[in-house]
């Protein structure tokens, strides 16, 4: 009896494997193989960075994959205190929080209007926004510098939004995040049913109330997905704050890590550099892990509706 059960289980597993292979086909196998290779290419450097962050410099340059003799947490202390990574991380959190909020507020409203309200020039405005996706940020660095510099000459608000201000960086982040946000959310808002909003307007709801209380909650999967993408992109931004923030106490995290990297060529404090990289990677890794299902849901729900 036991032998028969074991044979039945083994045979069922074989049938499942054969069925899975049949459904995948050669193209599916190649796709899974490519994803496996891509995963290794991404994960191996991250794991090596985490491992190097708790090693001594001699261990870093000895054998890359040997475990450290002792966990050197003082690497993180040097990165946090001496290299001021704590201050730079706080600056990044403040800038990314306000810029992401502004991007999602303005971008969602603009995308909703462009997706649901037909008017003359609608298509032209939408294409102007989307064309920003094809415009490399590096081509605009010089004029952008002078634009933000001139913003600092405005009366009353100028000193708060000019060069060497976090508010100025926030405004630039919002502007450069707008094209992809509107492109993504416009397509998502078009998939939402109109019956609920029309019924609310018949009951006396205003356009603003319909958007914030009905349409925005219905678009939650898409909102969460594009919010995470904006957080990741703005957190890793280096070129824009590099030209807009010259004062060291206003630097963001990427600038602080670059400064450690430059200093490491002379001071040889590579362990602190890898500790700083780990501190920069971990928050975004946690965010993506926590909201992974929401991101996948937002990317697929528009296609399924």
Coordinates of N, CA, C and O in Angstrom, one line a residue, residues 20 26 29 37 44-45 51 68 91 97 108 128 134 139 150 171 180 188 202-203 211 219 222 227 231 282 291 295:
X20 N 4.0 21.3 -17.0 CA 4.6 22.7 -16.9 C 5.6 22.9 -18.0 O 5.6 24.0 -18.6
X26 N 9.7 26.1 -25.5 CA 11.1 26.5 -25.6 C 11.3 28.0 -25.3 O 12.2 28.4 -24.6
X29 N 11.0 28.6 -21.5 CA 12.3 28.1 -20.9 C 13.4 29.2 -21.0 O 14.1 29.5 -20.1
X37 N 19.3 34.7 -15.0 CA 20.6 35.3 -15.2 C 20.5 36.8 -14.8 O 21.4 37.3 -14.1
X44 N 24.0 39.5 -7.0 CA 25.3 39.3 -6.6 C 26.1 40.6 -6.2 O 26.7 40.6 -5.2
X45 N 26.0 41.6 -7.0 CA 26.7 42.9 -6.5 C 26.1 43.4 -5.2 O 26.8 44.0 -4.4
X51 N 28.1 42.4 2.1 CA 29.2 41.7 2.8 C 30.4 42.5 3.0 O 31.0 42.5 4.1
X68 N 33.7 37.8 6.9 CA 34.6 38.6 7.8 C 34.9 37.8 9.1 O 34.1 37.1 9.6
X91 N 18.2 64.7 4.5 CA 17.9 65.6 3.4 C 17.2 64.9 2.3 O 16.3 65.4 1.7
X97 N 10.2 63.0 -0.1 CA 8.8 63.0 0.5 C 8.0 64.1 -0.2 O 6.9 63.9 -0.6
X108 N -1.6 63.3 -10.9 CA -2.8 62.6 -10.9 C -4.0 63.4 -11.4 O -4.8 63.0 -12.1
X128 N 2.6 66.9 -25.4 CA 3.7 67.7 -24.9 C 4.3 67.1 -23.6 O 5.5 67.1 -23.4
X134 N 11.2 61.7 -23.8 CA 12.3 61.6 -24.8 C 13.4 62.7 -24.7 O 14.3 62.7 -25.5
X139 N 20.8 67.4 -21.3 CA 20.7 68.5 -22.3 C 20.2 69.8 -21.6 O 20.4 70.9 -22.2
X150 N 17.6 82.2 -11.4 CA 16.7 83.3 -11.6 C 15.5 83.3 -10.7 O 15.0 84.3 -10.2
X171 N 11.0 71.3 -6.7 CA 10.3 71.7 -7.8 C 10.8 71.1 -9.1 O 10.1 70.7 -10.0
X180 N 6.4 60.9 -17.1 CA 6.1 59.5 -16.9 C 4.8 59.3 -16.0 O 4.0 58.4 -16.3
X188 N -4.2 54.6 -17.1 CA -4.9 53.9 -16.1 C -6.3 54.5 -15.8 O -7.3 53.8 -15.7
X202 N -24.7 63.2 -10.7 CA -26.2 63.4 -10.7 C -26.7 63.7 -9.3 O -27.6 64.4 -9.1
X203 N -26.0 63.1 -8.3 CA -26.4 63.3 -6.9 C -25.9 64.6 -6.3 O -26.2 65.0 -5.2
X211 N -13.4 63.3 -8.1 CA -12.0 62.9 -8.3 C -11.4 62.4 -7.0 O -10.8 61.3 -7.0
X219 N -8.4 54.2 -8.4 CA -7.1 54.1 -9.1 C -5.9 53.8 -8.2 O -4.8 54.0 -8.6
X222 N -2.8 51.8 -9.5 CA -1.9 52.6 -10.3 C -1.2 53.7 -9.6 O 0.0 54.0 -9.8
X227 N 3.8 55.8 -7.6 CA 4.5 56.4 -6.4 C 5.8 55.8 -6.1 O 6.8 56.4 -5.9
X231 N 9.5 57.4 -6.2 CA 10.4 57.4 -5.0 C 11.8 56.8 -5.4 O 12.8 57.3 -5.0
X282 N 19.3 49.8 1.4 CA 18.3 49.2 2.3 C 16.9 49.8 2.3 O 15.9 49.1 2.2
X291 N 5.9 46.8 -0.8 CA 4.8 47.1 -1.8 C 4.9 46.4 -3.1 O 4.4 46.8 -4.1
X295 N 2.6 47.0 -6.5 CA 3.2 47.4 -7.8 C 2.8 46.5 -8.9 O 2.4 46.9 -10.0

